[in-house]
CSV table of N, CA and C in Angstrom, one decimal:
chain,number,residue,atom,x,y,z
A,1,MET,N,-45.3,24.5,30.9
A,1,MET,CA,-43.5,24.8,30.1
A,1,MET,C,-43.0,24.8,30.7
A,2,ALA,N,-42.1,24.0,30.8
A,2,ALA,CA,-40.7,23.7,31.5
A,2,ALA,C,-39.7,25.1,31.5
A,3,LEU,N,-39.4,25.5,32.4
A,3,LEU,CA,-38.3,26.8,32.1
A,3,LEU,C,-37.5,26.0,32.8
A,4,SER,N,-36.0,26.4,32.2
A,4,SER,CA,-34.7,25.8,32.6
A,4,SER,C,-33.5,27.0,32.9
A,5,GLY,N,-32.8,26.7,33.6
A,5,GLY,CA,-31.6,27.7,33.5
A,5,GLY,C,-30.4,26.6,33.1
A,6,LYS,N,-29.2,27.3,34.7
A,6,LYS,CA,-28.1,26.5,34.8
A,6,LYS,C,-27.4,25.6,35.9
A,7,LEU,N,-28.2,26.1,37.0
A,7,LEU,CA,-28.3,25.3,38.2
A,7,LEU,C,-29.5,24.1,38.1
A,8,THR,N,-29.1,23.2,38.5
A,8,THR,CA,-29.4,21.6,38.9
A,8,THR,C,-29.9,21.1,40.2
A,9,LYS,N,-30.9,20.4,40.4
A,9,LYS,CA,-31.2,20.1,41.9
A,9,LYS,C,-29.7,20.1,42.5
A,10,LYS,N,-29.2,19.2,41.6
A,10,LYS,CA,-27.6,18.5,42.8
A,10,LYS,C,-26.9,19.6,43.3
A,11,LEU,N,-26.9,20.7,42.1
A,11,LEU,CA,-26.0,21.7,42.4
A,11,LEU,C,-26.1,22.7,43.6
A,12,VAL,N,-27.7,23.1,43.8
A,12,VAL,CA,-28.7,23.8,44.2
A,12,VAL,C,-28.2,23.0,45.6
A,13,GLU,N,-28.2,22.0,46.1
A,13,GLU,CA,-28.1,21.7,47.2
A,13,GLU,C,-26.6,21.4,47.6
A,14,ASN,N,-25.3,21.4,46.5
A,14,ASN,CA,-24.2,21.2,47.1
A,14,ASN,C,-23.5,22.4,46.9
A,15,LEU,N,-23.9,23.7,46.3
A,15,LEU,CA,-23.0,24.7,45.8
A,15,LEU,C,-22.4,25.5,47.4
A,16,GLY,N,-21.3,26.0,47.6
A,16,GLY,CA,-20.1,26.4,48.4
A,16,GLY,C,-21.1,28.0,48.5
A,17,ALA,N,-20.5,28.6,49.5
A,17,ALA,CA,-21.0,30.0,49.4
A,17,ALA,C,-20.9,30.8,48.5
A,18,GLY,N,-22.0,31.8,48.2
A,18,GLY,CA,-21.9,32.5,47.3
A,18,GLY,C,-23.1,33.3,46.4
A,19,ARG,N,-23.5,33.8,45.4
A,19,ARG,CA,-24.3,33.9,44.8
A,19,ARG,C,-23.6,33.0,43.4
A,20,HIS,N,-25.1,32.3,43.1
A,20,HIS,CA,-25.2,32.0,42.2
A,20,HIS,C,-26.0,32.0,41.1
A,21,GLY,N,-25.8,31.8,40.0
A,21,GLY,CA,-26.8,32.4,38.8
A,21,GLY,C,-27.5,31.2,38.0
A,22,ASP,N,-28.6,31.3,37.8
A,22,ASP,CA,-29.0,30.4,36.9
A,22,ASP,C,-29.9,31.1,35.4
A,23,GLY,N,-29.5,32.1,35.2
A,23,GLY,CA,-30.2,32.9,34.1
A,23,GLY,C,-31.0,34.0,34.6
A,24,ASN,N,-31.2,34.7,33.7
A,24,ASN,CA,-32.4,35.9,33.6
A,24,ASN,C,-32.8,36.0,35.3
A,25,GLY,N,-31.5,36.8,35.3
A,25,GLY,CA,-31.9,37.4,36.7
A,25,GLY,C,-31.8,36.8,38.2
A,26,LEU,N,-32.2,35.0,38.0
A,26,LEU,CA,-32.4,34.4,39.3
A,26,LEU,C,-31.5,34.5,39.7
A,27,TYR,N,-30.8,33.9,40.8
A,27,TYR,CA,-29.5,33.5,41.7
A,27,TYR,C,-30.2,33.1,42.7
A,28,LEU,N,-29.4,32.0,43.3
A,28,LEU,CA,-29.3,31.2,44.3
A,28,LEU,C,-28.5,31.7,45.3
A,29,VAL,N,-28.7,32.6,46.5
A,29,VAL,CA,-27.6,33.0,47.4
A,29,VAL,C,-27.7,31.7,48.8
A,30,VAL,N,-26.2,30.9,48.6
A,30,VAL,CA,-25.4,30.4,50.1
A,30,VAL,C,-25.0,31.3,50.9
A,31,ASP,N,-25.6,31.2,51.9
A,31,ASP,CA,-24.7,32.1,53.0
A,31,ASP,C,-23.5,30.9,53.6
A,32,PRO,N,-22.3,31.5,54.3
A,32,PRO,CA,-21.4,30.9,54.8
A,32,PRO,C,-21.9,30.0,56.0
A,33,SER,N,-23.4,30.2,56.4
A,33,SER,CA,-24.0,29.3,57.4
A,33,SER,C,-24.2,28.0,56.8
A,34,GLY,N,-24.6,28.0,55.0
A,34,GLY,CA,-25.3,27.2,54.5
A,34,GLY,C,-26.7,27.1,54.1
A,35,ALA,N,-27.2,28.1,55.1
A,35,ALA,CA,-28.1,28.9,54.5
A,35,ALA,C,-28.2,29.0,53.1
A,36,ARG,N,-29.4,28.7,52.4
A,36,ARG,CA,-30.0,29.0,50.8
A,36,ARG,C,-31.1,29.2,50.3
A,37,ARG,N,-31.0,30.8,49.5
A,37,ARG,CA,-32.3,31.3,49.3
A,37,ARG,C,-32.3,31.9,47.8
A,38,TRP,N,-33.6,31.8,47.4
A,38,TRP,CA,-33.3,32.4,45.7
A,38,TRP,C,-34.1,34.0,45.9
A,39,ILE,N,-33.0,34.6,44.7
A,39,ILE,CA,-33.4,36.1,44.8
A,39,ILE,C,-34.0,36.0,43.2
A,40,VAL,N,-34.4,37.1,43.0
A,40,VAL,CA,-34.4,37.6,41.1
A,40,VAL,C,-34.0,39.0,41.2
A,41,ARG,N,-33.2,39.5,40.3
A,41,ARG,CA,-32.4,40.7,40.3
A,41,ARG,C,-33.4,41.4,39.2
A,42,MET,N,-34.1,42.2,38.9
A,42,MET,CA,-34.3,43.1,38.1
A,42,MET,C,-34.8,44.8,38.2
A,43,VAL,N,-35.2,45.4,37.1
A,43,VAL,CA,-35.4,46.3,37.2
A,43,VAL,C,-37.0,46.5,36.7
A,44,VAL,N,-37.6,47.8,37.3
A,44,VAL,CA,-39.2,48.0,37.6
A,44,VAL,C,-38.5,48.7,36.8
A,45,LYS,N,-39.6,49.0,35.9
A,45,LYS,CA,-40.0,49.3,35.0
A,45,LYS,C,-40.2,51.2,35.5
A,46,GLY,N,-39.8,52.4,35.0
A,46,GLY,CA,-39.9,53.4,35.9
A,46,GLY,C,-39.3,54.0,37.2
A,47,GLN,N,-38.7,52.7,37.7
A,47,GLN,CA,-37.6,53.3,38.9
A,47,GLN,C,-36.1,53.5,38.2
A,48,LYS,N,-35.7,54.6,39.0
A,48,LYS,CA,-34.7,55.0,38.4
A,48,LYS,C,-33.7,55.4,39.9
A,49,ASN,N,-32.6,54.9,40.1
A,49,ASN,CA,-31.2,55.1,41.2
A,49,ASN,C,-31.3,56.8,40.8
A,50,LYS,N,-30.3,57.2,41.8
A,50,LYS,CA,-30.0,58.7,42.2
A,50,LYS,C,-29.3,59.2,41.3
A,51,LYS,N,-28.8,58.6,40.1
A,51,LYS,CA,-28.0,59.1,39.2
A,51,LYS,C,-29.1,59.2,37.9
A,52,GLY,N,-30.4,58.7,37.9
A,52,GLY,CA,-31.2,58.9,36.6
A,52,GLY,C,-30.9,57.2,36.3
A,53,ALA,N,-29.8,56.4,36.4
A,53,ALA,CA,-30.1,54.9,35.9
A,53,ALA,C,-31.1,54.3,36.0
A,54,PRO,N,-32.0,52.9,35.3
A,54,PRO,CA,-32.1,52.2,36.2
A,54,PRO,C,-31.9,51.5,37.3
A,55,LEU,N,-33.2,51.4,38.1
A,55,LEU,CA,-32.4,50.8,39.7
A,55,LEU,C,-33.0,49.1,39.0
A,56,ARG,N,-31.5,48.5,39.8
A,56,ARG,CA,-31.6,47.0,40.0
A,56,ARG,C,-32.1,47.0,41.5
A,57,THR,N,-32.8,46.0,41.3
A,57,THR,CA,-33.2,45.4,42.8
A,57,THR,C,-33.7,43.9,42.8
A,58,ASP,N,-33.1,43.3,44.0
A,58,ASP,CA,-33.5,42.4,44.7
A,58,ASP,C,-34.6,41.5,44.5
A,59,PHE,N,-35.1,41.1,44.5
A,59,PHE,CA,-36.4,39.9,45.1
A,59,PHE,C,-36.2,39.1,45.9
A,60,GLY,N,-36.7,38.8,46.7
A,60,GLY,CA,-36.5,37.7,47.5
A,60,GLY,C,-37.6,36.4,46.9
A,61,LEU,N,-37.8,35.3,47.0
A,61,LEU,CA,-38.5,34.4,46.4
A,61,LEU,C,-38.5,33.2,47.2
A,62,GLY,N,-38.2,33.3,48.6
A,62,GLY,CA,-38.0,32.2,49.7
A,62,GLY,C,-37.1,31.1,49.5
A,63,GLY,N,-36.6,30.6,50.8
A,63,GLY,CA,-35.4,29.6,51.0
A,63,GLY,C,-35.4,28.4,49.7
A,64,ALA,N,-34.3,27.9,49.8
A,64,ALA,CA,-34.4,26.5,48.7
A,64,ALA,C,-34.5,25.2,49.5
A,65,ASP,N,-34.7,25.6,50.3
A,65,ASP,CA,-35.8,23.9,51.6
A,65,ASP,C,-37.0,24.4,51.3
A,66,ILE,N,-37.3,25.5,50.9
A,66,ILE,CA,-39.0,25.4,50.9
A,66,ILE,C,-39.6,25.6,49.1
A,67,VAL,N,-39.1,26.2,48.7
A,67,VAL,CA,-39.3,27.1,47.2
A,67,VAL,C,-38.2,25.8,46.7
A,68,THR,N,-38.2,25.5,45.6
A,68,THR,CA,-37.9,24.1,44.5
A,68,THR,C,-37.5,25.2,43.3
A,69,ILE,N,-36.2,24.3,42.6
A,69,ILE,CA,-35.7,25.6,41.6
A,69,ILE,C,-37.0,25.6,40.9
A,70,ASN,N,-37.7,24.8,39.9
A,70,ASN,CA,-38.4,25.1,39.1
A,70,ASN,C,-39.3,26.0,39.6
A,71,GLN,N,-40.0,26.1,41.2
A,71,GLN,CA,-40.9,27.0,41.9
A,71,GLN,C,-40.5,28.4,41.9
A,72,ALA,N,-38.8,28.4,41.7
A,72,ALA,CA,-38.1,30.0,42.0
A,72,ALA,C,-38.1,30.2,40.3
A,73,ARG,N,-37.9,29.5,39.4
A,73,ARG,CA,-38.0,29.6,37.9
A,73,ARG,C,-39.5,30.3,37.4
A,74,GLU,N,-40.1,29.9,38.3
A,74,GLU,CA,-41.8,30.1,37.9
A,74,GLU,C,-41.7,31.6,38.5
A,75,ARG,N,-41.9,32.0,39.7
A,75,ARG,CA,-42.1,32.9,40.7
A,75,ARG,C,-41.1,34.3,40.1
A,76,ALA,N,-39.7,33.5,40.0
A,76,ALA,CA,-39.2,34.8,39.0
A,76,ALA,C,-39.4,35.5,37.3
A,77,LEU,N,-40.3,34.6,36.6
A,77,LEU,CA,-41.0,35.1,35.5
A,77,LEU,C,-42.1,35.9,35.9
A,78,GLU,N,-43.0,35.3,36.9
A,78,GLU,CA,-43.9,36.1,37.2
A,78,GLU,C,-43.3,37.5,38.0
A,79,TYR,N,-42.4,37.6,38.4
A,79,TYR,CA,-42.0,39.0,39.0
A,79,TYR,C,-41.5,39.7,38.1
A,80,ARG,N,-40.8,39.1,36.9
A,80,ARG,CA,-40.0,40.1,35.6
A,80,ARG,C,-41.1,40.2,35.1
A,81,ARG,N,-42.5,39.6,34.8
A,81,ARG,CA,-43.6,40.4,33.9
A,81,ARG,C,-44.4,41.6,34.5
A,82,MET,N,-44.2,41.3,36.4
A,82,MET,CA,-44.9,42.2,37.1
A,82,MET,C,-44.0,43.3,36.7
A,83,ALA,N,-42.7,43.4,36.4
A,83,ALA,CA,-42.0,44.5,36.9
A,83,ALA,C,-41.9,44.9,35.6
A,84,LYS,N,-42.0,44.2,34.3
A,84,LYS,CA,-42.1,45.4,33.0
A,84,LYS,C,-43.4,46.0,33.1
A,85,GLN,N,-44.4,45.6,33.4
A,85,GLN,CA,-46.0,46.2,34.4
A,85,GLN,C,-45.5,47.9,34.5
A,86,GLY,N,-44.4,47.5,35.3
A,86,GLY,CA,-44.2,48.8,36.0
A,86,GLY,C,-44.7,48.8,37.9
A,87,LEU,N,-45.1,47.6,38.1
A,87,LEU,CA,-45.6,46.7,39.3
A,87,LEU,C,-44.1,46.6,40.0
A,88,THR,N,-44.3,46.6,41.0
A,88,THR,CA,-43.2,46.4,42.4
A,88,THR,C,-44.0,45.1,42.8
A,89,PRO,N,-43.0,43.9,42.5
A,89,PRO,CA,-43.4,42.7,43.0
A,89,PRO,C,-42.9,42.5,44.4
A,90,ARG,N,-42.6,43.3,45.2
A,90,ARG,CA,-42.8,43.3,46.6
A,90,ARG,C,-43.7,43.4,47.4
A,91,PHE,N,-44.3,44.4,46.7
A,91,PHE,CA,-45.8,45.1,47.2
A,91,PHE,C,-47.6,44.4,46.5
A,92,ASN,N,-46.9,43.8,45.6
A,92,ASN,CA,-47.9,43.3,44.3
A,92,ASN,C,-48.3,42.1,44.2
A,93,ALA,N,-46.8,41.2,45.2
A,93,ALA,CA,-47.2,39.5,44.6
A,93,ALA,C,-48.2,38.8,45.2
A,94,ARG,N,-48.0,39.1,46.7
A,94,ARG,CA,-48.7,38.7,47.4
A,94,ARG,C,-49.8,39.2,47.8
A,95,GLN,N,-51.1,38.8,48.0
A,95,GLN,CA,-52.5,39.6,48.5
A,95,GLN,C,-52.9,39.3,49.9
A,96,GLU,N,-52.3,37.8,49.8
A,96,GLU,CA,-52.9,37.2,51.3
A,96,GLU,C,-51.9,37.1,52.3
A,97,VAL,N,-52.3,37.1,53.5
A,97,VAL,CA,-51.0,37.3,54.8
A,97,VAL,C,-50.8,36.0,54.8
A,98,PRO,N,-49.1,36.1,54.8
A,98,PRO,CA,-48.3,34.6,55.1
A,98,PRO,C,-49.0,34.4,56.6
A,99,THR,N,-48.7,32.8,56.4
A,99,THR,CA,-48.8,32.1,58.2
A,99,THR,C,-47.7,32.8,58.9
A,100,PHE,N,-48.4,31.9,60.0
A,100,PHE,CA,-46.9,32.3,61.0
A,100,PHE,C,-45.9,31.1,60.6
A,101,GLU,N,-46.4,29.9,60.0
A,101,GLU,CA,-44.8,29.1,59.9
A,101,GLU,C,-44.2,29.6,58.6
A,102,GLU,N,-44.4,30.4,57.6
A,102,GLU,CA,-44.1,31.1,56.7
A,102,GLU,C,-43.4,32.0,57.2
A,103,VAL,N,-43.5,33.0,57.8
A,103,VAL,CA,-42.5,33.9,58.6
A,103,VAL,C,-41.8,33.5,59.5
A,104,ALA,N,-41.9,32.5,60.3
A,104,ALA,CA,-41.1,31.8,60.3
A,104,ALA,C,-39.7,31.5,60.2
A,105,GLN,N,-39.9,30.6,58.7
A,105,GLN,CA,-39.2,29.8,58.1
A,105,GLN,C,-38.3,31.3,57.6
A,106,GLN,N,-38.9,32.3,57.1
A,106,GLN,CA,-38.1,33.3,56.6
A,106,GLN,C,-37.0,34.2,57.5
A,107,VAL,N,-37.7,34.0,58.6
A,107,VAL,CA,-36.9,35.0,59.8
A,107,VAL,C,-36.1,34.1,60.2
A,108,HIS,N,-35.9,32.7,60.2
A,108,HIS,CA,-34.9,31.4,60.6
A,108,HIS,C,-34.0,31.5,59.3
A,109,ILE,N,-34.2,31.9,58.0
A,109,ILE,CA,-33.3,31.8,57.4
A,109,ILE,C,-32.2,33.3,57.3
A,110,ASP,N,-33.3,34.6,57.6
A,110,ASP,CA,-32.3,35.5,57.8
A,110,ASP,C,-31.6,36.1,58.9
A,111,ARG,N,-31.8,35.1,59.8
A,111,ARG,CA,-31.2,34.8,61.2
A,111,ARG,C,-29.8,34.2,60.9
A,112,MET,N,-29.7,33.3,60.1
A,112,MET,CA,-28.8,32.4,60.5
A,112,MET,C,-27.4,32.7,60.9
A,113,PRO,N,-26.8,33.7,60.0
A,113,PRO,CA,-25.7,34.1,60.1
A,113,PRO,C,-25.1,34.6,61.5
A,114,THR,N,-26.4,35.4,62.1
A,114,THR,CA,-26.1,35.9,63.4
A,114,THR,C,-26.0,35.0,64.6
A,115,TRP,N,-26.6,33.5,64.4
A,115,TRP,CA,-26.1,32.7,65.7
A,115,TRP,C,-24.4,32.6,65.7
A,116,LYS,N,-24.3,31.9,66.7
A,116,LYS,CA,-22.6,31.5,67.1
A,116,LYS,C,-22.5,30.1,66.0
A,117,ASN,N,-23.4,29.4,66.3
A,117,ASN,CA,-23.1,28.3,65.0
A,117,ASN,C,-24.3,27.7,64.6
A,118,ALA,N,-24.5,27.0,63.4
A,118,ALA,CA,-25.4,26.4,62.9
A,118,ALA,C,-26.6,25.8,64.5
A,119,LYS,N,-26.1,25.1,64.4
A,119,LYS,CA,-27.2,24.1,66.0
A,119,LYS,C,-27.4,25.0,66.7
A,120,HIS,N,-27.1,26.4,66.6
A,120,HIS,CA,-28.5,27.5,67.4
A,120,HIS,C,-29.1,27.7,67.2
A,121,GLY,N,-28.9,27.9,65.5
A,121,GLY,CA,-30.2,28.1,64.4
A,121,GLY,C,-31.2,27.0,64.3
A,122,GLN,N,-30.5,25.6,64.1
A,122,GLN,CA,-31.5,24.5,63.9
A,122,GLN,C,-32.6,24.3,65.8
A,123,GLN,N,-31.7,24.8,66.4
A,123,GLN,CA,-32.6,24.6,67.6
A,123,GLN,C,-33.8,25.7,67.9
A,124,TRP,N,-33.3,26.4,67.6
A,124,TRP,CA,-34.3,27.6,67.4
A,124,TRP,C,-35.6,27.3,66.2
A,125,ILE,N,-35.5,26.8,65.0
A,125,ILE,CA,-36.6,26.2,64.2
A,125,ILE,C,-37.1,25.1,65.0
A,126,ASN,N,-36.3,24.1,65.3
A,126,ASN,CA,-37.0,22.8,65.7
A,126,ASN,C,-38.1,23.3,67.1
A,127,THR,N,-37.3,24.1,67.7
A,127,THR,CA,-38.1,24.5,69.0
A,127,THR,C,-39.8,25.0,68.3
A,128,LEU,N,-40.0,25.8,67.2
A,128,LEU,CA,-40.9,25.9,66.6
A,128,LEU,C,-41.7,25.2,66.4
A,129,ARG,N,-40.9,24.2,65.5
A,129,ARG,CA,-41.6,23.4,64.5
A,129,ARG,C,-42.0,22.3,65.6
A,130,ASP,N,-41.5,21.9,66.9
A,130,ASP,CA,-42.2,20.8,68.0
A,130,ASP,C,-43.5,21.6,68.5
A,131,TYR,N,-43.7,22.9,69.1
A,131,TYR,CA,-44.3,23.6,69.7
A,131,TYR,C,-45.4,24.8,69.5
A,132,ALA,N,-44.6,25.3,68.1
A,132,ALA,CA,-45.8,26.2,67.9
A,132,ALA,C,-46.7,26.6,66.1
A,133,PHE,N,-45.4,25.2,65.6
A,133,PHE,CA,-46.2,25.1,63.9
A,133,PHE,C,-47.0,24.3,64.3
A,134,PRO,N,-47.1,23.2,65.2
A,134,PRO,CA,-48.2,22.4,65.1
A,134,PRO,C,-50.0,22.9,65.5
A,135,LYS,N,-49.5,24.1,66.5
A,135,LYS,CA,-50.9,24.8,67.1
A,135,LYS,C,-51.3,25.9,65.9
A,136,ILE,N,-50.1,27.0,65.7
A,136,ILE,CA,-50.3,28.4,65.1
A,136,ILE,C,-49.5,28.4,64.1
A,137,GLY,N,-49.0,27.4,63.1
A,137,GLY,CA,-48.4,27.4,61.8
A,137,GLY,C,-49.2,27.9,60.9
A,138,ARG,N,-50.4,27.4,60.8
A,138,ARG,CA,-51.1,27.8,59.5
A,138,ARG,C,-52.0,28.9,59.6
A,139,MET,N,-51.8,29.5,60.8
A,139,MET,CA,-52.7,31.0,61.3
A,139,MET,C,-51.8,31.8,60.3
A,140,PRO,N,-52.9,33.0,59.9
A,140,PRO,CA,-52.3,34.6,59.2
A,140,PRO,C,-51.7,34.8,60.5
A,141,ILE,N,-50.3,35.2,60.0
A,141,ILE,CA,-49.6,36.2,60.7
A,141,ILE,C,-50.4,37.2,61.5
A,142,ASP,N,-50.7,38.3,61.1
A,142,ASP,CA,-51.2,39.1,61.7
A,142,ASP,C,-53.1,38.9,62.7
A,143,SER,N,-53.0,37.3,62.7
A,143,SER,CA,-53.9,37.1,63.8
A,143,SER,C,-53.4,36.5,64.6
A,144,VAL,N,-51.9,36.4,64.8
A,144,VAL,CA,-51.6,35.2,65.9
A,144,VAL,C,-51.3,36.6,67.3
A,145,ASP,N,-51.4,37.1,68.6
A,145,ASP,CA,-51.6,37.2,69.3
A,145,ASP,C,-51.4,36.5,70.5
A,146,GLN,N,-51.5,37.5,71.4
A,146,GLN,CA,-50.9,36.9,72.8
A,146,GLN,C,-51.7,35.3,73.3
A,147,PRO,N,-53.0,35.5,73.1
A,147,PRO,CA,-53.5,34.2,73.5
A,147,PRO,C,-53.0,32.8,72.6
A,148,GLU,N,-52.9,33.4,71.5
A,148,GLU,CA,-52.4,31.8,70.7
A,148,GLU,C,-50.7,31.6,71.4
A,149,VAL,N,-50.2,32.5,71.6
A,149,VAL,CA,-48.6,32.5,72.0
A,149,VAL,C,-48.4,32.0,73.1
A,150,MET,N,-49.7,32.2,74.2
A,150,MET,CA,-49.8,31.6,75.3
A,150,MET,C,-50.2,30.1,75.3
A,151,MET,N,-51.1,29.4,74.4
A,151,MET,CA,-51.6,28.6,73.7
A,151,MET,C,-50.2,27.5,73.2
A,152,CYS,N,-49.4,28.1,73.1
A,152,CYS,CA,-48.1,27.5,72.6
A,152,CYS,C,-47.1,27.2,74.0
A,153,LEU,N,-46.9,28.4,74.5
A,153,LEU,CA,-45.9,28.3,75.4
A,153,LEU,C,-46.9,27.6,77.4
A,154,ALA,N,-47.8,27.8,77.3
A,154,ALA,CA,-48.2,27.0,78.6
A,154,ALA,C,-48.0,25.9,78.9
A,155,PRO,N,-48.1,24.9,78.2
A,155,PRO,CA,-48.1,23.9,78.3
A,155,PRO,C,-46.7,22.9,78.9
A,156,ILE,N,-45.4,23.9,78.1
A,156,ILE,CA,-44.3,23.7,78.6
A,156,ILE,C,-43.8,24.4,79.1
A,157,TRP,N,-44.1,25.7,79.9
A,157,TRP,CA,-43.7,26.5,80.7
A,157,TRP,C,-42.9,26.2,81.7
A,158,THR,N,-43.2,25.3,82.8
A,158,THR,CA,-42.2,25.1,83.8
A,158,THR,C,-41.2,23.6,83.3
A,159,GLU,N,-41.7,23.1,82.3
A,159,GLU,CA,-40.7,22.1,81.9
A,159,GLU,C,-39.8,22.1,81.0
A,160,LYS,N,-39.7,23.1,80.1
A,160,LYS,CA,-38.4,23.1,79.1
A,160,LYS,C,-37.8,24.7,79.6
A,161,HIS,N,-36.6,24.7,79.2
A,161,HIS,CA,-35.9,25.8,79.2
A,161,HIS,C,-36.3,27.3,78.5
């Protein structure tokens, strides 16, 4: 079953900074730096704010460069189903450990606004793409330790800045 909303692939690629709704609580958040990520805003059954009203919470679905609009819609639907049962998607959605590359991509998206310019952010992720992802990118993040980091750094330690 194809899910649909207000946004199109072309809009996802071209919208300016802001929070753009697709419907059913799904939003594309575009940072001033141009970084794009999907979130779903919803209420988890049974959760209340300090005043006793239902607590609205945003849950990240991933960067728009990795997660397509249809994948975001499917994940949002899955998260809403979980929330309706009283399950918090943040704690129950993923049972496997994310890979080093998945975590690095998310950190890149989260840190983009903190760099002086987009070029610095791109250099950061490009360095990981060139030197770390081929060696440890598919490893579960909890398996990456000092020997794995050294495996990436040793060949370039005296050659690169």
